[in-house]
Coordinates of C-alpha atoms in Angstrom, one line a residue:
Chain U
M1 CA 111.5 133.6 97.7
D2 CA 109.0 135.9 99.5
L3 CA 106.4 135.1 96.9
S4 CA 106.8 131.4 97.3
V5 CA 106.1 131.8 100.9
S6 CA 103.1 133.8 100.2
I7 CA 101.7 131.0 98.0
F8 CA 102.2 128.8 101.0
D9 CA 100.3 131.2 103.2
L10 CA 97.5 130.9 100.7
I11 CA 97.6 127.2 100.5
F12 CA 98.0 126.4 104.2
L13 CA 96.7 129.3 106.1
K14 CA 93.8 131.0 104.4
F15 CA 91.5 128.0 104.7
Q16 CA 89.7 126.7 107.7
N17 CA 91.7 123.5 107.7
P18 CA 95.4 124.5 107.7
M19 CA 96.3 121.4 105.8
S20 CA 93.9 122.1 102.8
Q21 CA 95.5 123.0 99.6
L22 CA 94.3 125.4 96.9
Q23 CA 92.8 123.2 94.1
R24 CA 94.5 123.4 90.8
I25 CA 93.0 123.1 87.3
A26 CA 94.7 123.1 83.9
I27 CA 93.6 125.7 81.4
A28 CA 94.5 126.4 77.7
P29 CA 96.3 129.7 77.2
S30 CA 93.4 130.9 75.0
Q31 CA 91.0 130.7 77.9
L32 CA 92.7 133.6 79.6
Q33 CA 91.3 136.9 78.2
E34 CA 91.8 140.3 79.8
G35 CA 92.2 139.0 83.3
Q36 CA 89.2 136.7 83.0
I37 CA 89.3 132.9 82.7
L38 CA 86.6 131.6 80.3
L39 CA 85.8 128.3 81.9
T40 CA 84.5 125.4 79.8
K41 CA 81.3 123.6 80.9
E42 CA 83.5 120.7 82.1
Q43 CA 85.6 123.0 84.2
Q44 CA 82.5 124.7 85.7
H45 CA 81.2 121.3 86.6
Y46 CA 84.5 120.2 88.1
L47 CA 85.0 123.3 90.1
G48 CA 81.4 123.6 91.4
R49 CA 80.2 120.0 91.7
V50 CA 83.4 117.9 92.1
L51 CA 85.6 120.3 94.1
R52 CA 82.6 122.1 95.6
L53 CA 84.0 125.6 95.2
R54 CA 81.6 128.5 95.7
E55 CA 81.3 132.1 94.5
G56 CA 84.5 133.9 95.6
D57 CA 86.5 130.8 96.4
R58 CA 90.1 130.7 95.1
F59 CA 91.9 128.1 93.1
I60 CA 95.1 127.9 90.9
A61 CA 94.9 127.9 87.1
M62 CA 97.9 126.4 85.4
D63 CA 98.7 126.5 81.7
G64 CA 100.8 123.3 81.9
K65 CA 103.9 125.2 80.8
G66 CA 105.0 126.5 84.2
K67 CA 102.6 129.5 84.4
W68 CA 100.3 129.6 87.4
W69 CA 97.6 132.1 88.3
L70 CA 95.8 132.6 91.6
S71 CA 92.2 132.8 90.5
Q72 CA 88.8 133.4 92.0
L73 CA 85.4 131.9 91.0
T74 CA 83.0 134.6 89.9
G75 CA 79.7 133.3 88.7
E76 CA 80.3 130.8 86.0
Q77 CA 83.7 132.3 85.1
A78 CA 86.8 133.2 87.1
R79 CA 89.0 136.2 87.4
V80 CA 92.8 136.2 87.8
L81 CA 93.9 137.7 91.1
E82 CA 97.7 137.5 90.5
A83 CA 100.3 135.5 88.5
L84 CA 102.2 133.1 90.7
L85 CA 106.0 132.6 90.5
V86 CA 106.7 128.9 90.8
E87 CA 110.5 129.0 90.6
T88 CA 111.0 125.9 92.8
E89 CA 108.8 123.6 90.8
L90 CA 110.1 121.3 88.1
P91 CA 109.1 121.8 84.4
V92 CA 108.0 118.2 84.2
S93 CA 105.5 116.1 86.1
I94 CA 107.1 113.1 88.0
T95 CA 105.0 110.2 89.3
L96 CA 106.9 108.0 91.7
M97 CA 105.6 104.4 92.2
V98 CA 107.2 102.9 95.3
A99 CA 106.7 99.5 96.7
L100 CA 105.9 100.1 100.4
P101 CA 109.0 99.3 102.5
K102 CA 108.8 97.7 105.9
G103 CA 108.4 99.7 109.1
N104 CA 108.1 103.4 108.9
G105 CA 110.5 103.6 105.9
F106 CA 107.8 105.2 103.7
D107 CA 107.7 108.3 105.8
E108 CA 111.3 109.1 104.8
V109 CA 110.5 108.3 101.1
V110 CA 107.6 110.8 101.2
R111 CA 109.8 113.4 102.8
C112 CA 112.8 113.1 100.5
S113 CA 110.7 112.7 97.3
T114 CA 108.7 115.9 98.2
E115 CA 112.0 117.8 98.7
L116 CA 113.2 116.6 95.4
G117 CA 110.1 117.9 93.5
V118 CA 107.9 114.9 92.9
T119 CA 104.4 115.6 91.6
C120 CA 102.6 112.4 92.6
I121 CA 103.5 109.5 94.9
A122 CA 101.8 106.2 94.3
P123 CA 102.5 103.7 97.1
V124 CA 102.2 100.2 95.6
L125 CA 101.9 96.7 97.1
S126 CA 104.3 94.2 95.6
D127 CA 104.1 90.4 95.9
R128 CA 107.0 90.9 98.3
T129 CA 105.4 93.7 100.3
L130 CA 104.7 92.8 103.9
L131 CA 102.9 96.0 104.8
H132 CA 99.2 96.6 104.2
P133 CA 98.8 100.2 105.5
S134 CA 95.9 101.5 107.4
P135 CA 93.9 104.6 106.3
Q136 CA 95.6 106.5 109.1
K137 CA 99.0 105.9 107.3
L138 CA 97.7 107.7 104.2
E139 CA 96.7 110.7 106.2
R140 CA 100.1 110.6 107.9
W141 CA 102.0 110.6 104.6
R142 CA 99.9 113.5 103.3
R143 CA 100.7 115.5 106.4
I144 CA 104.5 114.7 105.9
A145 CA 104.3 115.7 102.3
A146 CA 102.7 119.0 103.2
E147 CA 105.3 119.7 105.8
A148 CA 108.2 118.7 103.5
A149 CA 106.8 120.9 100.7
E150 CA 106.8 123.9 103.0
Q151 CA 110.3 123.2 104.3
S152 CA 111.8 122.8 100.9
E153 CA 110.0 126.0 99.7
R154 CA 107.9 124.3 97.1
S155 CA 104.7 125.9 95.7
F156 CA 102.9 122.6 95.4
V157 CA 102.1 119.7 97.7
P158 CA 102.5 116.3 95.9
T159 CA 99.5 114.1 95.6
I160 CA 99.7 110.8 97.5
L161 CA 97.4 108.1 96.0
E162 CA 95.7 105.2 97.8
P163 CA 97.9 102.1 97.7
V164 CA 97.1 99.5 95.0
T165 CA 99.0 96.5 93.8
F166 CA 101.9 97.1 91.4
N167 CA 100.2 95.0 88.8
T168 CA 97.2 97.3 88.9
A169 CA 99.2 100.5 89.1
V170 CA 101.1 99.8 85.8
T171 CA 97.9 99.5 83.9
A172 CA 96.7 103.0 85.0
N173 CA 99.2 105.3 83.4
Q174 CA 99.7 105.7 79.7
T175 CA 102.5 108.3 79.8
S176 CA 105.2 107.5 77.2
H177 CA 108.1 107.7 79.6
R178 CA 107.6 104.9 82.1
Y179 CA 110.5 103.2 83.8
V180 CA 110.9 100.4 86.4
C181 CA 114.1 100.2 88.4
E182 CA 115.6 96.8 88.8
A183 CA 118.8 96.0 90.7
R184 CA 119.6 92.6 89.1
G185 CA 120.1 92.1 85.4
E186 CA 121.8 94.0 82.7
Y187 CA 119.6 97.1 82.1
P188 CA 120.6 100.5 80.9
H189 CA 121.3 103.1 83.6
L190 CA 118.4 105.5 84.2
N191 CA 120.8 108.4 83.4
K192 CA 121.1 107.1 79.9
V193 CA 117.4 107.3 79.1
L194 CA 116.7 110.7 80.6
N195 CA 117.6 112.9 77.6
S196 CA 114.2 112.9 76.0
I197 CA 111.9 113.7 78.9
S198 CA 109.8 116.7 78.1
D199 CA 106.6 116.7 80.0
E200 CA 105.8 113.6 82.2
I201 CA 107.7 110.7 83.6
V202 CA 106.6 107.7 85.7
I203 CA 109.3 105.8 87.7
A204 CA 108.8 102.7 89.8
T205 CA 111.2 101.4 92.5
G206 CA 110.8 98.0 94.2
P207 CA 110.6 96.4 97.6
E208 CA 113.3 94.8 99.8
G209 CA 114.3 91.8 97.8
G210 CA 113.3 93.4 94.5
W211 CA 110.3 93.0 92.2
T212 CA 109.3 89.4 91.3
T213 CA 110.0 88.2 87.8
Q214 CA 106.2 88.2 87.1
E215 CA 105.9 91.9 88.2
I216 CA 108.8 93.0 86.0
E217 CA 107.3 91.1 83.0
N218 CA 103.9 92.5 83.6
A219 CA 105.3 96.1 83.8
I220 CA 107.2 95.6 80.6
A221 CA 104.1 94.3 78.9
F222 CA 102.4 97.5 79.9
G223 CA 105.1 99.7 78.4
F224 CA 107.5 100.2 81.3
Q225 CA 111.2 100.1 80.4
P226 CA 113.5 98.4 83.0
V227 CA 116.5 100.5 84.1
S228 CA 119.4 100.3 86.5
L229 CA 120.4 102.7 89.3
G230 CA 124.0 101.5 89.4
R231 CA 126.0 98.5 90.4
R232 CA 125.4 98.4 94.1
I233 CA 122.3 97.0 95.7
L234 CA 120.2 99.9 97.1
R235 CA 117.7 99.6 99.9
A236 CA 114.0 100.1 99.1
V237 CA 114.1 103.5 100.8
T238 CA 117.2 104.7 99.1
A239 CA 116.3 103.8 95.5
P240 CA 113.5 106.4 95.1
V241 CA 115.7 109.2 96.3
V242 CA 118.5 108.2 93.9
A243 CA 116.1 107.9 91.0
L244 CA 114.5 111.3 91.7
S245 CA 117.9 113.0 92.2
L246 CA 118.8 111.9 88.7
I247 CA 115.5 112.9 87.1
T248 CA 115.4 116.3 88.9
A249 CA 118.9 117.1 87.8
A250 CA 118.3 116.1 84.2
C251 CA 115.2 118.4 84.1
E252 CA 116.8 121.4 85.8
V253 CA 120.3 121.5 84.3
Chain A
M1 CA 128.7 88.1 93.1
D2 CA 130.1 85.1 94.9
L3 CA 133.6 86.6 94.8
S4 CA 132.4 89.8 96.2
V5 CA 131.0 87.8 99.1
S6 CA 134.3 86.1 99.5
I7 CA 136.1 89.4 99.7
F8 CA 133.7 90.2 102.5
D9 CA 134.5 87.0 104.3
L10 CA 138.1 88.0 104.2
I11 CA 137.5 91.5 105.3
F12 CA 135.0 90.7 108.1
L13 CA 135.5 87.1 109.2
K14 CA 139.1 86.1 108.9
F15 CA 140.3 88.5 111.5
Q16 CA 140.0 88.3 115.3
N17 CA 137.9 91.4 115.4
P18 CA 135.0 90.8 112.9
M19 CA 134.8 94.6 112.2
S20 CA 138.5 94.9 111.1
Q21 CA 139.0 95.7 107.5
L22 CA 141.9 94.6 105.3
Q23 CA 144.2 97.5 104.9
R24 CA 144.7 98.8 101.4
I25 CA 147.8 100.3 99.7
A26 CA 148.2 101.8 96.2
I27 CA 151.0 100.3 94.0
A28 CA 152.3 101.2 90.6
P29 CA 151.6 98.5 88.0
S30 CA 155.4 98.1 87.5
Q31 CA 155.8 97.0 91.1
L32 CA 154.0 93.7 90.3
Q33 CA 156.4 91.1 88.9
E34 CA 155.7 87.4 88.6
G35 CA 153.2 87.3 91.5
Q36 CA 155.5 89.3 93.7
I37 CA 154.9 92.9 94.8
L38 CA 158.2 94.8 95.0
L39 CA 157.5 97.2 97.9
T40 CA 159.1 100.6 98.1
K41 CA 160.9 101.6 101.3
E42 CA 158.0 103.9 102.1
Q43 CA 155.5 101.1 101.6
Q44 CA 157.5 98.8 103.8
H45 CA 157.5 101.4 106.5
Y46 CA 153.8 102.1 106.1
L47 CA 152.8 98.5 106.2
G48 CA 155.1 97.5 109.1
R49 CA 155.3 100.6 111.2
V50 CA 152.1 102.5 110.6
L51 CA 149.6 99.7 109.9
R52 CA 151.6 97.3 112.1
L53 CA 151.2 94.3 109.8
R54 CA 153.5 91.3 110.4
E55 CA 154.9 88.5 108.4
G56 CA 152.0 86.6 106.8
D57 CA 149.4 89.3 107.3
R58 CA 147.2 90.1 104.4
F59 CA 146.4 93.4 102.7
I60 CA 144.9 94.7 99.5
A61 CA 147.1 96.2 96.8
M62 CA 145.3 98.5 94.3
D63 CA 146.7 99.9 91.1
G64 CA 144.3 102.9 91.2
K65 CA 142.7 101.8 87.9
G66 CA 140.2 99.3 89.4
K67 CA 142.5 96.3 89.8
W68 CA 142.8 94.9 93.3
W69 CA 145.0 92.0 94.6
L70 CA 144.7 90.2 97.9
S71 CA 148.3 90.2 99.0
Q72 CA 150.4 88.7 101.8
L73 CA 153.4 90.3 103.6
T74 CA 156.5 88.0 103.1
G75 CA 159.7 89.5 104.6
E76 CA 160.2 92.9 103.1
Q77 CA 158.1 92.1 100.0
A78 CA 154.6 90.8 99.4
R79 CA 153.1 88.1 97.3
V80 CA 149.8 88.1 95.4
L81 CA 147.4 85.5 96.7
E82 CA 144.6 86.3 94.2
A83 CA 143.2 89.0 92.0
L84 CA 139.9 90.5 93.4
L85 CA 136.9 91.4 91.3
V86 CA 135.5 94.7 92.4
E87 CA 132.6 95.1 90.1
T88 CA 130.5 97.0 92.6
E89 CA 133.1 99.7 93.3
L90 CA 133.3 103.0 91.6
P91 CA 136.3 103.9 89.3
V92 CA 136.8 107.1 91.3
S93 CA 137.4 108.0 94.9
I94 CA 134.7 110.1 96.6
T95 CA 135.2 111.9 99.9
L96 CA 132.0 113.2 101.4
M97 CA 132.3 116.0 103.9
V98 CA 129.0 116.4 105.8
A99 CA 128.1 118.9 108.5
L100 CA 126.8 116.7 111.3
P101 CA 123.0 117.0 111.3
K102 CA 120.9 117.1 114.5
G103 CA 119.7 113.9 116.3
N104 CA 120.6 110.6 114.7
G105 CA 120.4 111.9 111.2
F106 CA 124.0 111.1 110.5
D107 CA 123.3 107.3 110.8
E108 CA 121.1 107.5 107.7
V109 CA 123.7 109.6 105.9
V110 CA 126.4 107.0 106.6
R111 CA 124.0 104.2 105.5
C112 CA 122.9 105.8 102.2
S113 CA 126.4 107.2 101.3
T114 CA 127.9 103.7 101.7
E115 CA 125.2 102.2 99.5
L116 CA 126.0 104.8 96.9
G117 CA 129.7 103.9 96.8
V118 CA 131.4 106.6 98.9
T119 CA 135.1 106.0 99.7
C120 CA 135.6 108.3 102.7
I121 CA 133.1 110.1 105.0
A122 CA 134.4 113.1 106.8
P123 CA 131.9 114.4 109.5
V124 CA 132.5 118.1 110.0
L125 CA 131.4 120.6 112.6
S126 CA 130.0 123.8 111.2
D127 CA 129.5 127.1 113.1
R128 CA 125.8 126.1 112.9
T129 CA 126.3 122.5 114.1
L130 CA 124.7 121.8 117.4
L131 CA 126.1 118.3 117.8
H132 CA 129.4 117.4 119.3
P133 CA 129.6 113.7 118.9
S134 CA 131.0 111.3 121.5
P135 CA 133.7 108.7 120.5
Q136 CA 130.9 106.0 120.8
K137 CA 129.2 107.8 117.9
L138 CA 132.2 107.3 115.6
E139 CA 132.2 103.5 116.5
R140 CA 128.5 103.4 115.8
W141 CA 128.9 105.0 112.3
R142 CA 131.8 102.7 111.4
R143 CA 129.6 99.7 112.3
I144 CA 126.7 101.1 110.2
A145 CA 129.1 101.6 107.3
A146 CA 130.3 98.0 107.5
E147 CA 126.7 96.7 107.6
A148 CA 125.7 98.9 104.7
A149 CA 128.7 97.9 102.6
E150 CA 127.8 94.3 103.1
Q151 CA 124.1 94.8 102.3
S152 CA 124.9 96.8 99.1
E153 CA 127.4 94.1 98.1
R154 CA 130.4 96.4 98.1
S155 CA 133.9 95.1 98.3
F156 CA 135.1 98.0 100.4
V157 CA 134.0 99.6 103.6
P158 CA 134.3 103.4 103.5
T159 CA 136.6 105.1 106.0
I160 CA 134.9 107.4 108.5
L161 CA 137.2 110.1 109.8
E162 CA 137.2 111.8 113.3
P163 CA 135.0 114.9 113.2
V164 CA 136.9 118.2 112.8
T165 CA 135.6 121.7 112.0
F166 CA 134.8 122.5 108.4
N167 CA 137.3 125.3 108.4
T168 CA 140.0 122.7 109.2
A169 CA 138.7 120.0 106.9
V170 CA 138.9 122.2 103.8
T171 CA 142.6 122.8 104.4
A172 CA 143.4 119.1 104.5
N173 CA 142.6 117.9 101.0
Q174 CA 144.4 119.2 97.9
T175 CA 142.4 117.2 95.2
S176 CA 141.7 119.3 92.2
H177 CA 138.0 118.5 92.2
R178 CA 136.5 120.0 95.3
Y179 CA 133.0 121.2 95.6
V180 CA 130.9 122.8 98.4
C181 CA 127.0 122.5 98.0
E182 CA 125.1 125.7 98.8
A183 CA 121.3 126.0 98.6
R184 CA 121.2 129.9 98.4
G185 CA 122.9 131.8 95.7
E186 CA 123.3 131.5 92.0
Y187 CA 125.8 128.7 91.6
P188 CA 126.2 126.2 88.8
H189 CA 124.4 122.9 89.3
L190 CA 126.7 120.0 90.4
N191 CA 125.7 118.0 87.3
K192 CA 127.2 120.7 85.1
V193 CA 130.7 120.4 86.6
L194 CA 130.9 116.5 86.8
N195 CA 132.1 115.9 83.2
S196 CA 135.8 116.1 84.0
I197 CA 136.1 113.9 87.1
S198 CA 138.7 111.2 86.5
D199 CA 140.1 110.0 89.7
E200 CA 139.1 111.8 92.9
I201 CA 136.4 114.2 94.1
V202 CA 135.6 115.9 97.4
I203 CA 132.1 117.1 98.0
A204 CA 130.8 119.0 101.1
T205 CA 127.2 119.4 102.2
G206 CA 126.1 121.8 104.9
P207 CA 124.1 121.8 108.1
E208 CA 120.4 122.7 108.8
G209 CA 120.4 126.4 107.9
G210 CA 123.3 126.2 105.5
W211 CA 126.9 127.1 105.8
T212 CA 127.8 130.5 107.2
T213 CA 129.1 133.1 104.8
Q214 CA 132.5 132.9 106.4
E215 CA 132.6 129.1 105.9
I216 CA 131.8 129.3 102.3
E217 CA 134.4 132.1 101.7
N218 CA 137.0 130.0 103.5
A219 CA 136.2 126.9 101.5
I220 CA 136.4 129.0 98.3
A221 CA 139.8 130.4 99.4
F222 CA 141.0 126.8 99.8
G223 CA 140.0 125.9 96.2
F224 CA 136.4 124.6 96.8
Q225 CA 133.9 125.5 94.0
P226 CA 130.4 126.3 95.2
V227 CA 127.6 124.3 93.4
S228 CA 123.9 124.0 93.6
L229 CA 121.8 120.8 94.0
G230 CA 118.7 122.3 92.5
R231 CA 116.1 124.9 93.2
R232 CA 114.4 123.4 96.3
I233 CA 115.8 123.6 99.8
L234 CA 117.1 120.1 100.8
R235 CA 117.5 118.9 104.4
A236 CA 121.0 118.3 105.7
V237 CA 120.3 114.6 105.6
T238 CA 119.0 114.6 102.0
A239 CA 121.6 116.8 100.3
P240 CA 124.5 114.2 100.6
V241 CA 122.4 111.5 99.1
V242 CA 121.4 113.7 96.2
A243 CA 125.0 114.8 95.6
L244 CA 126.3 111.2 95.7
S245 CA 123.5 110.0 93.4
L246 CA 124.7 112.5 90.7
I247 CA 128.4 111.8 91.2
T248 CA 127.9 108.0 91.1
A249 CA 125.8 108.1 88.0
A250 CA 128.3 110.4 86.2
C251 CA 131.1 108.0 87.0
E252 CA 129.3 104.8 86.0
V253 CA 127.3 105.8 83.0

C-alpha cells in the first residue's frame, strides 16, 4: 500500500507539472541485464526524440507481464532504480470505447472506469451523439482520470484519447478480443465470452438510444462481437461501469 | 416489450396517485385454481388490513418462480385478470444495503441499482456516515426509482426502506446469502461466492472511508460474509453498482 502511494508521489509530485505522469515503455525481459536496460535504437529514439527525456530523467519500464521498474536514462542506456509493485493494476489491458453521453455524464464514466482499472478510454462520436466536445473537455477528463487513479490507489493513470467517430475507432484496433455492447437483440451475455481473455480487450458501449444499425454492422465487419449486458435497458453512463465490473472481476478472480 | 409497458401503465397510471405501485403478494402455485386465488387467512388480513385494499382493488400475485398475475380482490378471495410477462426482472430477489454517501450521491446509486434490477434498497447510517437524510429525501429517492424502473423497462419498482443504522439493519434480515463488501483485508472476491444463489441475496456496501471494525464484526456476528470487489479502492457510489453488476450477471447468465 505504501509503495503504491510512493509510485504516485513519483508520478504526480516529482515533476514540475503535478499532473505529469512518468512515461512508460515496454521492454523484453532479455533487455534487462544486471540492473541495466539495454535500450534498442527505436527505444532510444522514442525516449529521447518523441518523449524528450534527457540524461537522468526517469521513466517506467514494463515487461508486459505485470513487472514494472522505475528506471533512469543514463547516456544511451538506462539503469533500474527500483522494482515497482503494481498490485492494484489488472493483468490485462482494457480499452473502453464510449459513445459520449449528453451533459456532463462522461465525467462520471471517466471516474468510475478509472476506479475499475481501465487502461485506455476512447470517447467516440456516434450518429446519435449530440455532443461535440471542446479541447477543454479532454483536459478536464484527463484531470478527472488522474484524480480517480490516485483515489482508487492505482499505479497507472489511464490514457484518454481524442474523440473520433465510432466508425473510425473500430478500424484502429486489431486486438482479437473486441466487443460491442447492444441492448436490443438476442446477443450472448458479455459474461459468457470473458473466459478466454488473456492480454487485451476492447469493449464499446453506445449512446442514449443505442448504436445505429449501420454502426453495429460496421463494427461487426471490423471484427467486433456484439454482446448483451442483461435484459434491462441501461443508460449510456451505466453501461460502461457494468461492462468493466464484469471484465475486471473475470480478470482478477 | 409492449406488455411490460402495459404493466407500467397499470402501476403508474391507473391509480389516483401516479406514483403508487401495485402491491405484490407471494402465493403458492396450489392456491391458483381455475382463475381464482384461494387466499389464506393471513393473506386476507395482509391485503385488507395491512395494505388496505378494498373489493375490486388490484394487486400482483407472484409464485416466487418468475410468474406474476394481475389479480383483483373479490370478497375474501381474488381472481386472476391476466398473466404478466416479466422478462426484464431477475429470477432472484436482491436487497442492497448502502451506507448513505455524502452529497447527492445516493440519487445516482438509486438510479443505477434500479436499472440493474435491484428488488429492495436499504439506505443505512454508518458510524462514518455524515448524512442524516430528511423525509423529503426518501420521497425523492422513491421518485427516482420509479423513473429509473420505467426507463430501464422494468416491471417492478424497487422498494426503498427508511434509513436505519447498519448495526440495526444487519439484525433484520435472516436470508442465508448475506454479504458485506470491504475494500481492505484479504476477503474472497464476491464473484467467487455467487455460484450458489438461488432465491434471495443481501449485499451491503460501505461509506467513504469504509465500515468501522466494529460494524464489520457486528455484521459477521449476524451471519454476513465479508467479500472483496477487487484490488482497487472504489468510491461509496461506485461499489454498489459494481456489486449489482456481478450479481445480476451471475443470475442471468
